[in-house]
XYZ file of C-alpha atoms in Angstrom:
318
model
C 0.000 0.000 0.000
C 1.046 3.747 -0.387
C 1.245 6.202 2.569
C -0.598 9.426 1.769
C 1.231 12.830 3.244
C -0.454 12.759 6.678
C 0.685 14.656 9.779
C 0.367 13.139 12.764
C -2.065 14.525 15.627
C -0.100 15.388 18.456
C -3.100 16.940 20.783
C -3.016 13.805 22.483
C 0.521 13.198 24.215
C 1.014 12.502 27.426
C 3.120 14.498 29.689
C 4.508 14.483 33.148
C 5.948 17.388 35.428
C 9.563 18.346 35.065
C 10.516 17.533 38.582
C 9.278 13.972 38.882
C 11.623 13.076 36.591
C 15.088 11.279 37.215
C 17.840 13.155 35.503
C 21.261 12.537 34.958
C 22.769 15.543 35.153
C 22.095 17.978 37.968
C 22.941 20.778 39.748
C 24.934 19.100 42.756
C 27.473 17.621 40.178
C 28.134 20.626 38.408
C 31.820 21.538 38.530
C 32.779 25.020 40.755
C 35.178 27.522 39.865
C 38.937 26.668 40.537
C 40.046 28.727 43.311
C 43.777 29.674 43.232
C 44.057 29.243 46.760
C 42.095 25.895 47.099
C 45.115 23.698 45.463
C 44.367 20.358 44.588
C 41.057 20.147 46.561
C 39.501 23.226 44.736
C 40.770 21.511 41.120
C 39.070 18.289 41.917
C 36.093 20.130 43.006
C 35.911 21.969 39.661
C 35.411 18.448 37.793
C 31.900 17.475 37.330
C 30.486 14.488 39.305
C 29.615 13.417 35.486
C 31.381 10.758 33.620
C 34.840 10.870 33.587
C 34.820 13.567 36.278
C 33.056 11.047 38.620
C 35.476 8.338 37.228
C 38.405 10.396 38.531
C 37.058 10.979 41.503
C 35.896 7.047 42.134
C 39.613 5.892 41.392
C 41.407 8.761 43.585
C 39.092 7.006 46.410
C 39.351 3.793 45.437
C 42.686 3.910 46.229
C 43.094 5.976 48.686
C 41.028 3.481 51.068
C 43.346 0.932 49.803
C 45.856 2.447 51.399
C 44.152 3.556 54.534
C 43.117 -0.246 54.963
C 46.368 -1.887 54.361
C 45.048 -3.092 50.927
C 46.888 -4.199 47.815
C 47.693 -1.244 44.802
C 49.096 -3.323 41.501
C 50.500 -0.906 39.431
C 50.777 -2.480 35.620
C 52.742 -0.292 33.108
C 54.033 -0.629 29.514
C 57.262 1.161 28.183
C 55.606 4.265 26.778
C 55.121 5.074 30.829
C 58.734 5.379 31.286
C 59.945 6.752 28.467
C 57.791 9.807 28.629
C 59.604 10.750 31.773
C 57.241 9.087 34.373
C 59.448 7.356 36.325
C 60.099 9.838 39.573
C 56.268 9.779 39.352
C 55.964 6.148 39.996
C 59.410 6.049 42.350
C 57.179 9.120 44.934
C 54.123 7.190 44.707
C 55.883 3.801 46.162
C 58.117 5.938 48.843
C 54.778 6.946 49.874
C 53.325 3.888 50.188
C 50.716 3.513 47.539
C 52.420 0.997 45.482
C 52.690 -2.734 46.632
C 53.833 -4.668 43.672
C 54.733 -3.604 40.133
C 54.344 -5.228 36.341
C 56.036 -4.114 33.102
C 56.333 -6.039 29.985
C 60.069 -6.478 28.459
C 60.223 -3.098 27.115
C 59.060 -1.416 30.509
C 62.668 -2.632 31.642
C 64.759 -2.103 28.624
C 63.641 1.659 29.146
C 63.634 1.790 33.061
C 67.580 -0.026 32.561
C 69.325 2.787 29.745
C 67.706 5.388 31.908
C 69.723 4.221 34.512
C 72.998 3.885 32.969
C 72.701 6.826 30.731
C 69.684 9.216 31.425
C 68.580 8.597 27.967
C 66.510 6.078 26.566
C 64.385 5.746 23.188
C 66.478 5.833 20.085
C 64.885 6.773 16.564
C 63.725 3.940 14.742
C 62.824 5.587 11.608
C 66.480 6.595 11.503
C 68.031 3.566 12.917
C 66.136 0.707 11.427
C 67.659 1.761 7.537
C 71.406 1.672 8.227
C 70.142 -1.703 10.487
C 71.249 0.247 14.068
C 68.006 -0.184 15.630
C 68.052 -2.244 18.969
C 71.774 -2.332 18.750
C 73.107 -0.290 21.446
C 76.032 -2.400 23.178
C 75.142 -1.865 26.898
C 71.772 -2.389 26.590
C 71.765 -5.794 24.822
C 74.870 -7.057 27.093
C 74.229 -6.156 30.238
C 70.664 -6.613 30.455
C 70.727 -9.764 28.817
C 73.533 -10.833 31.474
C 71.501 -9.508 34.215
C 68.433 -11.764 33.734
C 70.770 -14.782 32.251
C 72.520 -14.828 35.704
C 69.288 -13.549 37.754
C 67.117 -16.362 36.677
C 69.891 -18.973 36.884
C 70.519 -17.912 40.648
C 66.237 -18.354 40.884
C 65.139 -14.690 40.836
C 62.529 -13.649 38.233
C 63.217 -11.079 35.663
C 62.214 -8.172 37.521
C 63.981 -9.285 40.563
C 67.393 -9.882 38.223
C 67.605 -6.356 36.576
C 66.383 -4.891 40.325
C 69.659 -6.156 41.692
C 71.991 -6.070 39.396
C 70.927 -2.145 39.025
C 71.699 -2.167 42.457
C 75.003 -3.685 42.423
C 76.105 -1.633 39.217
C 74.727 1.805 41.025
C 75.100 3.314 37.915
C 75.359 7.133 37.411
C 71.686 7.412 37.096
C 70.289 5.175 39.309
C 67.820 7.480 40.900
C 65.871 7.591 37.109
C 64.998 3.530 37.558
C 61.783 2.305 38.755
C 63.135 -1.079 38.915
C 66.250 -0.077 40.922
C 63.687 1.909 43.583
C 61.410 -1.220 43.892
C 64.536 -3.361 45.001
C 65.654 -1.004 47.393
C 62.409 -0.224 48.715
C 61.571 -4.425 48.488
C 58.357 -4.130 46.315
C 57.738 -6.850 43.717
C 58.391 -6.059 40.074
C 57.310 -8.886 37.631
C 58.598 -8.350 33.866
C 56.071 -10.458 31.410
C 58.097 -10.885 27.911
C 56.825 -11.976 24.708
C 60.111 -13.255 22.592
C 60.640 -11.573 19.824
C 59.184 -7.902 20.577
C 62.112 -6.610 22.668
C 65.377 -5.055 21.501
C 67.626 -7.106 24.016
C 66.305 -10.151 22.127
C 68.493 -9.691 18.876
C 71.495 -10.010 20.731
C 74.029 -13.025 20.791
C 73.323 -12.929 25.071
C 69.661 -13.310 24.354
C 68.693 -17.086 26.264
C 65.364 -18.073 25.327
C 65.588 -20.158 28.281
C 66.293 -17.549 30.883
C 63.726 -15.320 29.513
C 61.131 -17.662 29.449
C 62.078 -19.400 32.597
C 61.927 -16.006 34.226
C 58.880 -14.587 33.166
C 56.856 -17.746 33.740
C 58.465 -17.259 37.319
C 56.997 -13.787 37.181
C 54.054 -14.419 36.152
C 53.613 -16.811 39.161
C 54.680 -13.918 41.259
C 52.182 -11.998 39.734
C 48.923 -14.544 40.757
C 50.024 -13.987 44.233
C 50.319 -10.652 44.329
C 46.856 -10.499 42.102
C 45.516 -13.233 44.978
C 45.692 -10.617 47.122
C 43.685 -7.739 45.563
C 40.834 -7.759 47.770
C 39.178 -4.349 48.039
C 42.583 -3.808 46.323
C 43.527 -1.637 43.256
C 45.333 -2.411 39.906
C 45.633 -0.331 37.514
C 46.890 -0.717 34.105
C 48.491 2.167 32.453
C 49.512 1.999 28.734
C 49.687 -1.501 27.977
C 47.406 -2.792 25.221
C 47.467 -5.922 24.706
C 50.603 -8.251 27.218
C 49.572 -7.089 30.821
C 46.007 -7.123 30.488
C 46.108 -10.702 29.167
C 48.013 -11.570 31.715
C 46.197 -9.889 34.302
C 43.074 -11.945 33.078
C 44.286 -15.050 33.672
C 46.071 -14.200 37.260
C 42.710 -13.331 37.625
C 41.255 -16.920 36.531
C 43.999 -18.680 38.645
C 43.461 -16.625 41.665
C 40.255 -17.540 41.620
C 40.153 -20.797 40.785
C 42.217 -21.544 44.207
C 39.436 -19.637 45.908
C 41.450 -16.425 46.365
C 38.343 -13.641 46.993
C 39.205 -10.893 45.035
C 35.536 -8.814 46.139
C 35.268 -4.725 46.348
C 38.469 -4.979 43.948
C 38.856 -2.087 41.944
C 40.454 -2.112 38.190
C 41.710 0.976 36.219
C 42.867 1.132 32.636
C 44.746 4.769 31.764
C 45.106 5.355 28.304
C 44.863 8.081 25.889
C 42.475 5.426 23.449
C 40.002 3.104 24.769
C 41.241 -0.616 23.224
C 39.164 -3.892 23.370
C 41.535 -5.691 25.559
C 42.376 -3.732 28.554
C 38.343 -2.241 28.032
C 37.898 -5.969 28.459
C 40.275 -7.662 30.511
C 40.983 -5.248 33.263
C 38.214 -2.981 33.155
C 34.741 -5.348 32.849
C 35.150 -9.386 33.014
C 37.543 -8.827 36.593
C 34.895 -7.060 37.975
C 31.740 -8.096 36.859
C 29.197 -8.569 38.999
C 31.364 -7.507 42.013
C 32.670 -3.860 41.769
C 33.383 -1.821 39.646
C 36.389 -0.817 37.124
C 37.077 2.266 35.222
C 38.583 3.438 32.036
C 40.333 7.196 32.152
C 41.309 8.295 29.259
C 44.248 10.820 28.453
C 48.197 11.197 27.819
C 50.071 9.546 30.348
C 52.169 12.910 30.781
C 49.210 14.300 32.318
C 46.693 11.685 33.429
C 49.243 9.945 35.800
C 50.849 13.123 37.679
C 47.384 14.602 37.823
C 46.317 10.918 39.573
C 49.288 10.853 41.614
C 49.213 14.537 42.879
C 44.970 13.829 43.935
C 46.041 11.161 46.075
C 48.689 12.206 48.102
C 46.875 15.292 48.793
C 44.159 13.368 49.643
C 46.290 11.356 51.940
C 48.340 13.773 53.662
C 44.773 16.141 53.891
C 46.202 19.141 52.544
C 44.392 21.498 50.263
């Protein structure tokens, strides 16, 4: 059949009064001004209690009770954390207290060790790969690849290894190294490799067996530490696809030895939203038991913004 050119009656529809309706945005979560002399209590005022204002918010108190109540704060990282300059970030926020055990894929430490023996890390692959330099800095591929060879032959895991040897070495700039702060400060780090995607690995040192040996022995590490996450944090900052895989199934193992991992928060920071740490850290951990979050924004900025909320929040200053 053919519809003729009709307009609909509208006389008819049914209304209801404003104010009897829920809405989601109102008044009492409206932002307020920034005052200059408020600090960082006045700046997290002025974000909304909307969206990724109330995210914010949620995580700065999420883990601030974690660390009131003697709970567990995972921090995950990938390499793109430390080389845009993050490390003293991380290095405060453990002296402080609100780290208890670290993760880092192979890159994280390839980054975290030049920094450490030079101040420098991240060479220029477009201009490196050509003249086939790329990934073939001397120190790097010899002395890191020593460090976990004789690390994981003496038992240690990988993050353990480069901890102490960075210790033993104290090289010039020592105080750059995440890794080297966790060992003197005695927090786990647990390094989870994939073969073939790290630098260090195209070197004649390179052991297939040490590296896998000691990242399987990390990963272990890593369930327990996981196993302990109740009303706990982790949060996993700029890796896409190897941490949040393997937080998943720390996850799956935890629980499958009846570790309760209830009221645990989750946290992905990136500056894109990507289906696996959307998915493995942020919704299947917590599903149908708290909550997780996804905050979204450079690194450079999300994490010292992050870390600067809550350590005022912890030491009560304005």
């Amino acid at each position: 059949m053919k519809f003729p050119y009709e307009e609909f009656d509208l006389s008819g529809v049914r209304t209801y009064p404003l104010a009897s309706r829920k809405s989601k945005a109102n008044a009492a979560d409206f932002g307020k001004p920034y005052r200059a002399d408020g600090g960082m209590t006045s700046l997290l005022e002025s974000f909304p209690g909307i969206l990724a204002g109330a995210d914010f918010k949620a995580v700065v108190a999420a883990i601030r009770a974690a660390r009131v109540g003697d709970r567990g704060i995972i921090w995950g990282f990938g390499a793109h954390v430390i080389k845009t300059g993050l490390g003293p970030i991380l290095i405060d926020l453990m002296e402080r207290g609100f780290v208890s055990a670290m993760a880092t894929n192979g890159a994280g430490i390839i980054h975290d060790f030049e920094l450490a023996l030079s101040g420098g890390t991240s060479e220029d692959v477009d201009e490196a790969l050509g003249p086939g330099r790329f990934g073939m800095a001397e120190e790097t591929g010899e002395l890191l690849n020593a460090a976990i060879n004789d690390g994981v032959k003496n038992g240690l895991g990988l993050g353990q290894a480069v901890g102490h040897r960075l210790r033993e070495m104290k090289p010039a700039h020592e105080a750059l190294s995440v890794v080297a702060a966790a060992a003197r400060l005695q927090i786990p780090v647990t390094v989870h490799v994939a073969i073939g995607t790290d630098i260090i690995h195209m070197h004649p040192r390179a052991s297939g067996a040490a590296l896998g040996e000691g990242s399987l022995r990390d990963f272990r590490y890593f369930v327990s530490n996981v196993a302990r996450l109740k009303g706990g944090v982790y949060l996993n900052c700029g890796s896409a696809v190897v941490l949040p895989e393997v937080f998943l199934k720390a996850v799956a193992v935890a629980r499958n030895q009846g570790a309760s991992l209830d009221q645990l928060t989750t946290v992905n920071m990136d500056f894109v939203r990507l289906y696996r740490a959307q998915t493995n850290v942020v919704a299947r951990p917590t599903a149908g038991t708290t909550r997780g979050y996804s905050l979204i924004g450079h690194h450079e900025i999300m994490i010292p913004l992050l870390a600067a909320a809550v350590i005022s929040a912890a030491d009560g200053r304005s």
